[in-house]
Short mmCIF file of C-alpha atoms and ligand atoms in Angstrom, two decimals:
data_model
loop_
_atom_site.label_atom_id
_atom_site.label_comp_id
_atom_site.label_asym_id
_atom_site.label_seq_id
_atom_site.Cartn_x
_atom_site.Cartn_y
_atom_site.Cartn_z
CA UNK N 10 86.98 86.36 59.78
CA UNK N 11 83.97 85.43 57.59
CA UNK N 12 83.13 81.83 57.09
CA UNK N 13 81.07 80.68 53.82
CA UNK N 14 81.60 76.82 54.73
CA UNK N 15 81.22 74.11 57.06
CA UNK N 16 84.40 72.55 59.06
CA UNK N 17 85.35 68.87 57.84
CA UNK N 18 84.17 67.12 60.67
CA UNK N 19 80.76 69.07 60.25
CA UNK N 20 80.58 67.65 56.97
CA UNK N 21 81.77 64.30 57.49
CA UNK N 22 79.04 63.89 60.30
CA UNK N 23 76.51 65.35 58.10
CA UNK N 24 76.82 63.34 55.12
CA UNK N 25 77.48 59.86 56.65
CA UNK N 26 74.24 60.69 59.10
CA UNK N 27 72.29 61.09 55.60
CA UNK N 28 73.65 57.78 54.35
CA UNK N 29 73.06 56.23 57.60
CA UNK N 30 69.62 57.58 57.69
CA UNK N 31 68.51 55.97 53.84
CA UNK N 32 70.37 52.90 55.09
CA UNK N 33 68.53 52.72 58.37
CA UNK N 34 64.81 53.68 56.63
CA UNK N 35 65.34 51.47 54.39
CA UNK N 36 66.63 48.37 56.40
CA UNK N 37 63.56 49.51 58.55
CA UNK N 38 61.39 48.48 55.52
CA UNK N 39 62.99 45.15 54.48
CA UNK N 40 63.18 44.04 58.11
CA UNK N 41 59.55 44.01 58.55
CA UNK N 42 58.64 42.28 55.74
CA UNK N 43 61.19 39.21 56.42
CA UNK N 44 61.04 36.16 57.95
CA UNK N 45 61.99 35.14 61.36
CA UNK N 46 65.39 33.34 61.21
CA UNK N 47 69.05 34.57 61.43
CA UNK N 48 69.29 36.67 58.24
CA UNK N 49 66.82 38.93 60.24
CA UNK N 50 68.41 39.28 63.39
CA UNK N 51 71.56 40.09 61.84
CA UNK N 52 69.70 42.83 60.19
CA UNK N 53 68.28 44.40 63.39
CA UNK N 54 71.32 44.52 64.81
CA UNK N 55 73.02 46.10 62.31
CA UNK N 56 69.87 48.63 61.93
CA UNK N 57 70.42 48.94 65.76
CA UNK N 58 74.57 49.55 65.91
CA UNK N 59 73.78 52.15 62.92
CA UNK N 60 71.34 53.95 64.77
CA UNK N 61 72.93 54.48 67.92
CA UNK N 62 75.91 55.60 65.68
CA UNK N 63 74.20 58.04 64.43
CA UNK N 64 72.75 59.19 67.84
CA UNK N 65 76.53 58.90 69.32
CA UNK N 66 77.16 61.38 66.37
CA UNK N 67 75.11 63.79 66.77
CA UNK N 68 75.93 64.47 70.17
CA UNK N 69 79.13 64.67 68.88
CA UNK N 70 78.36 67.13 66.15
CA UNK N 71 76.57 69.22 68.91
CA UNK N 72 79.15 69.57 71.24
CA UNK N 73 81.55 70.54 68.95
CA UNK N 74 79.17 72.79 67.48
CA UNK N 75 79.16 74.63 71.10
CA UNK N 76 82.89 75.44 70.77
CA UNK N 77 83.96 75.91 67.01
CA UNK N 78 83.16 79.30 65.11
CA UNK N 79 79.86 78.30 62.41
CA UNK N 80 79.32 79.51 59.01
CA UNK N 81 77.60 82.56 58.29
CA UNK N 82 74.04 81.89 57.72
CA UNK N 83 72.91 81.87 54.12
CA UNK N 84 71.97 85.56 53.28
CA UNK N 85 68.32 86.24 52.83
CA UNK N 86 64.74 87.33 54.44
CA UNK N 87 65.26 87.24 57.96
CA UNK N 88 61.78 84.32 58.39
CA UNK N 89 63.34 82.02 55.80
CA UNK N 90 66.56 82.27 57.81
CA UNK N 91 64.27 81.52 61.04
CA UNK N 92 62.36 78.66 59.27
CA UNK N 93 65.99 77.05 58.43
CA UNK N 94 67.68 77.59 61.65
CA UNK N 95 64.02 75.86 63.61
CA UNK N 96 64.72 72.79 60.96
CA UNK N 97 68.12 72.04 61.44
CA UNK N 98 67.01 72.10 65.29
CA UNK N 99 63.82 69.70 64.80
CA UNK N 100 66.15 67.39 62.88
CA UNK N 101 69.20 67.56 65.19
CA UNK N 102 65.81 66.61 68.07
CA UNK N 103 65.04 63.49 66.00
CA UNK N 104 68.58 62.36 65.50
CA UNK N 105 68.90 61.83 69.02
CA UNK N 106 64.85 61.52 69.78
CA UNK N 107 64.41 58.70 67.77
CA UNK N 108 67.45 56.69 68.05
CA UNK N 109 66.52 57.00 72.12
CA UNK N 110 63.27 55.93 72.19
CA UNK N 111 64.03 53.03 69.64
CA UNK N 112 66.76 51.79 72.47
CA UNK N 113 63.88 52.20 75.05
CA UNK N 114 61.86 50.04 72.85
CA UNK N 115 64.37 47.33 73.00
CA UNK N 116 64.86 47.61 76.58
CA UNK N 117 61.07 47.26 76.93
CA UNK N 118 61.55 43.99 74.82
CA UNK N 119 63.79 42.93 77.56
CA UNK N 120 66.71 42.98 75.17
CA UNK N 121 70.39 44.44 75.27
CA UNK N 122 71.04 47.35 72.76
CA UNK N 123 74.23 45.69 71.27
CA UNK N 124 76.61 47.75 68.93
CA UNK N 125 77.97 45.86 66.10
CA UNK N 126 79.04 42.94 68.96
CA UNK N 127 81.68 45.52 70.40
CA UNK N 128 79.92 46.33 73.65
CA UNK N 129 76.28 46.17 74.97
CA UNK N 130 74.13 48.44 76.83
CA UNK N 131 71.83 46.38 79.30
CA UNK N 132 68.36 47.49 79.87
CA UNK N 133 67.69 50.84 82.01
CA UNK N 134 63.94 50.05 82.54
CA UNK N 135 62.37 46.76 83.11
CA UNK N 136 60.94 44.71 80.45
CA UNK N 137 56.64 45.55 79.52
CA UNK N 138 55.74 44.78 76.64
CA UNK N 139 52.66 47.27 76.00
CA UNK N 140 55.73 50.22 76.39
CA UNK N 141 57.29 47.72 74.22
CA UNK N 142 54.35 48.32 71.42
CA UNK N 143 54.10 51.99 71.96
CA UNK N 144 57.09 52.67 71.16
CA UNK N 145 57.67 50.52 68.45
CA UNK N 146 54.45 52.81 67.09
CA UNK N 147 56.72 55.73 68.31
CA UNK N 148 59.59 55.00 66.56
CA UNK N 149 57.46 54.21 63.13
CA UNK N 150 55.60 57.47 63.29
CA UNK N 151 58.73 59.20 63.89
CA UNK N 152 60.95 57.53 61.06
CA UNK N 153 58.80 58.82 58.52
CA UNK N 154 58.79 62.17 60.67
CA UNK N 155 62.77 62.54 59.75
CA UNK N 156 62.33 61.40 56.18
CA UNK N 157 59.68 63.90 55.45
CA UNK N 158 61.32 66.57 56.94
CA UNK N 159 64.85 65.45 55.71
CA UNK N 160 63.68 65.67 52.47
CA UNK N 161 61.67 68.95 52.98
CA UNK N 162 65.18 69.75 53.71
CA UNK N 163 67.38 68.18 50.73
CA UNK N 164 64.91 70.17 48.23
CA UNK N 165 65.11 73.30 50.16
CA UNK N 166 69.15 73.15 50.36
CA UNK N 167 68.79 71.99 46.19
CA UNK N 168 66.54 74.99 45.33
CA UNK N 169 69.27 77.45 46.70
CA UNK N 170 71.80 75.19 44.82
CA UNK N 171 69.88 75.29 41.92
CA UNK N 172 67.43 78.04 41.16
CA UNK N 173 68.76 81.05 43.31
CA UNK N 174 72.73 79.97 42.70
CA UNK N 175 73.89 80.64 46.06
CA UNK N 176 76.33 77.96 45.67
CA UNK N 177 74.52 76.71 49.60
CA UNK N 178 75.53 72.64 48.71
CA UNK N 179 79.14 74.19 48.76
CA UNK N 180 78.84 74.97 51.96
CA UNK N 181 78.80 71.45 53.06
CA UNK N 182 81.30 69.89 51.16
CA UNK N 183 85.24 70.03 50.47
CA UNK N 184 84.79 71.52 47.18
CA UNK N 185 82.83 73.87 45.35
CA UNK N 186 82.20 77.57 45.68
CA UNK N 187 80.01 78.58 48.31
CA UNK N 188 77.86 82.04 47.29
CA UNK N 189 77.93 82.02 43.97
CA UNK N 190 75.74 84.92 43.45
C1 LIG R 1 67.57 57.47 62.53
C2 LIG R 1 67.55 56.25 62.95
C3 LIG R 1 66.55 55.19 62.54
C4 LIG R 1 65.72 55.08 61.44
C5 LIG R 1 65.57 56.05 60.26
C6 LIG R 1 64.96 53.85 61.59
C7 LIG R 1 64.01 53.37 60.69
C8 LIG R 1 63.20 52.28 60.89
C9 LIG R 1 62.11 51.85 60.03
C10 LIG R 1 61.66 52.56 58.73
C11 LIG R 1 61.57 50.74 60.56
C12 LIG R 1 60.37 49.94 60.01
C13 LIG R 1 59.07 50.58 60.45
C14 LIG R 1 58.67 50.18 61.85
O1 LIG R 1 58.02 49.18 62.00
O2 LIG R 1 58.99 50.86 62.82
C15 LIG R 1 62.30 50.43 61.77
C16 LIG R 1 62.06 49.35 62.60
C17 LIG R 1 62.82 49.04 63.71
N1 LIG R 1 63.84 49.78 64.24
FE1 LIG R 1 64.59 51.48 63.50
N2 LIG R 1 65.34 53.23 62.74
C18 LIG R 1 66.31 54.02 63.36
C19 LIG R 1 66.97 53.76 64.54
C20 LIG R 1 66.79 52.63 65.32
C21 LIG R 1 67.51 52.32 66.54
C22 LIG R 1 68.60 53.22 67.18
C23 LIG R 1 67.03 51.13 67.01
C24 LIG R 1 67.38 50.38 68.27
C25 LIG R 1 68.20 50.77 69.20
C26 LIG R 1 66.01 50.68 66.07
C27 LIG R 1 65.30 49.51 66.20
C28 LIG R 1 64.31 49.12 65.36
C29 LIG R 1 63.55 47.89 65.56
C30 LIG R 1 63.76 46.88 66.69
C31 LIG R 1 62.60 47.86 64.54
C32 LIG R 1 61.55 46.79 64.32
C33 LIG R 1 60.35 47.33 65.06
C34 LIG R 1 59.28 46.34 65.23
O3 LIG R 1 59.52 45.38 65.96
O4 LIG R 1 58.25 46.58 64.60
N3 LIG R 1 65.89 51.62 65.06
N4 LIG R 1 63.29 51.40 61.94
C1 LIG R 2 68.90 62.41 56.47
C2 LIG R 2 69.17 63.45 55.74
C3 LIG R 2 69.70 64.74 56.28
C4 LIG R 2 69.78 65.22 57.56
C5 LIG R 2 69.31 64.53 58.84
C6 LIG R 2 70.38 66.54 57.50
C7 LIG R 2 70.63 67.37 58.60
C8 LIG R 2 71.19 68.61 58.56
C9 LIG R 2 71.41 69.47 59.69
C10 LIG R 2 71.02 69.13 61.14
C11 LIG R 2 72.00 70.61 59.25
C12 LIG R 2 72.41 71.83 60.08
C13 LIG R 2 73.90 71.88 60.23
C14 LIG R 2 74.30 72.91 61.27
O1 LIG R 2 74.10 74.11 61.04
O2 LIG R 2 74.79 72.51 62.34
C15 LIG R 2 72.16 70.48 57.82
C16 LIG R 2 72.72 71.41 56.99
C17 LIG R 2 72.78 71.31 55.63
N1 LIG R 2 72.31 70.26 54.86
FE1 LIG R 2 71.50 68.56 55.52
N2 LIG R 2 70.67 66.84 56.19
C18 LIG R 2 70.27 65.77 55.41
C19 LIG R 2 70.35 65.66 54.04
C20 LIG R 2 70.81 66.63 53.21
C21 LIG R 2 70.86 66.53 51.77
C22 LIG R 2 70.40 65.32 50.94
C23 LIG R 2 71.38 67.72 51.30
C24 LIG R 2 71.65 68.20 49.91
C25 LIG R 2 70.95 67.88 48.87
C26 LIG R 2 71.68 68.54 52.47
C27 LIG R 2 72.25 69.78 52.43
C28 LIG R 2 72.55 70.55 53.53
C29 LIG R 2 73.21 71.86 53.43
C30 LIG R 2 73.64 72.57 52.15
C31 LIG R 2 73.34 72.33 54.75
C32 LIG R 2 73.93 73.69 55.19
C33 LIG R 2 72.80 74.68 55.26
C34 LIG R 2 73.30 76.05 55.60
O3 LIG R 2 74.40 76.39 55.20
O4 LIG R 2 72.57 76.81 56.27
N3 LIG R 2 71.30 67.85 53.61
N4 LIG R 2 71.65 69.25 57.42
#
């Protein structure tokens, strides 16, 4: 049996990662530019329970893409297929690279990585704060890593939308029809 679209779950995961992911960049943003003071902690640790979410999600979405059948890939050159099938990888890397590292960078701080106040993970590594500043470099080089390359991404999956009509948003979402060409 052919498949022209993603399963629900894919799609659920996919677009609540992308709203995470504005959410998250752009919490990222306003959190460095406030104050000290409880408004701001409550905002990292909602940017934290978010993030690991989205990590805890994309394992998810990974195993389960091990053991259901997956859409047949969007028809075309056999390099452009390459170049989409090496970006979906990258950003799968960073969903789980950078949420990691960011909870190392806590650690590092000597902190707990707490999730939304429903559990805690204590630190794996003990606390030093130059790791500490690395990786809070790290995790703002990679941010804007994702977001580049997310977007690289929206525009390519728009221009197949859009200008070649292959109906390729369709295939992640309930409705629509995928292929229109
Ligand atoms: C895809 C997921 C994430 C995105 C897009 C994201 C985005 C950002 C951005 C844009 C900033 C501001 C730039 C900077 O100074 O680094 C930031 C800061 C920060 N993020 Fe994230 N973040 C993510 C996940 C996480 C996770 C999982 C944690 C912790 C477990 C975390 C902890 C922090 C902390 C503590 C800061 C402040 C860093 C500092 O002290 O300078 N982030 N994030
Ligand atoms: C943070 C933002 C985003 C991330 C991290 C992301 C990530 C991904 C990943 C990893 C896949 C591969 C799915 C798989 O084969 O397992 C995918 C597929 C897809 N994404 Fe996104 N995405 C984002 C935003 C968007 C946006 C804004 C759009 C639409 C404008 C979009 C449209 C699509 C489409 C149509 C597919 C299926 C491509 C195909 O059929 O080959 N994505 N996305």
């Amino acid at each position: 049996m052919t498949r022209s679209r993603y399963d629900t779950f894919t799609q659920a995961i996919h677009w609540f990662t992308f709203i995470a992911v504005v959410g998250l960049f752009a919490s990222g943003l306003i959190m460095e530019e406030m104050a000290r003071g409880p408004a701001k902690s409550q905002l990292i640790g909602l940017h934290i329970s978010f993030g690991v979410v989205i990590m805890a999600l994309t394992a998810a979405r990974l195993g389960w893409r091990l053991v259901t059948p997956q859409p047949d890939p969007i028809p075309g050159e056999p390099m452009v297929q390459l170049m989409a099938k090496a970006m979906h990888g990258t950003l799968y890397a960073l969903l789980i690279a950078v949420p990691f590292l960011a909870m190392m960078m806590v650690w590092a701080k000597g902190r707990t990585v707490g999730v939304f106040g429903l559990f805690s993970v204590p630190p794996m590594i003990a606390p030093d704060r130059d790791l500490a500043e690395f990786l809070g470099d790290v995790h703002e080089t990679a941010v804007y890593v994702l977001a580049a390359l997310a977007g690289i991404h929206a525009v390519a999956a728009i221009v197949h939308h859009v200008v070649l009509k292959d109906g390729a948003i369709a295939r992640m979402l309930p409705f629509g029809e995928p292929r229109q060409s």
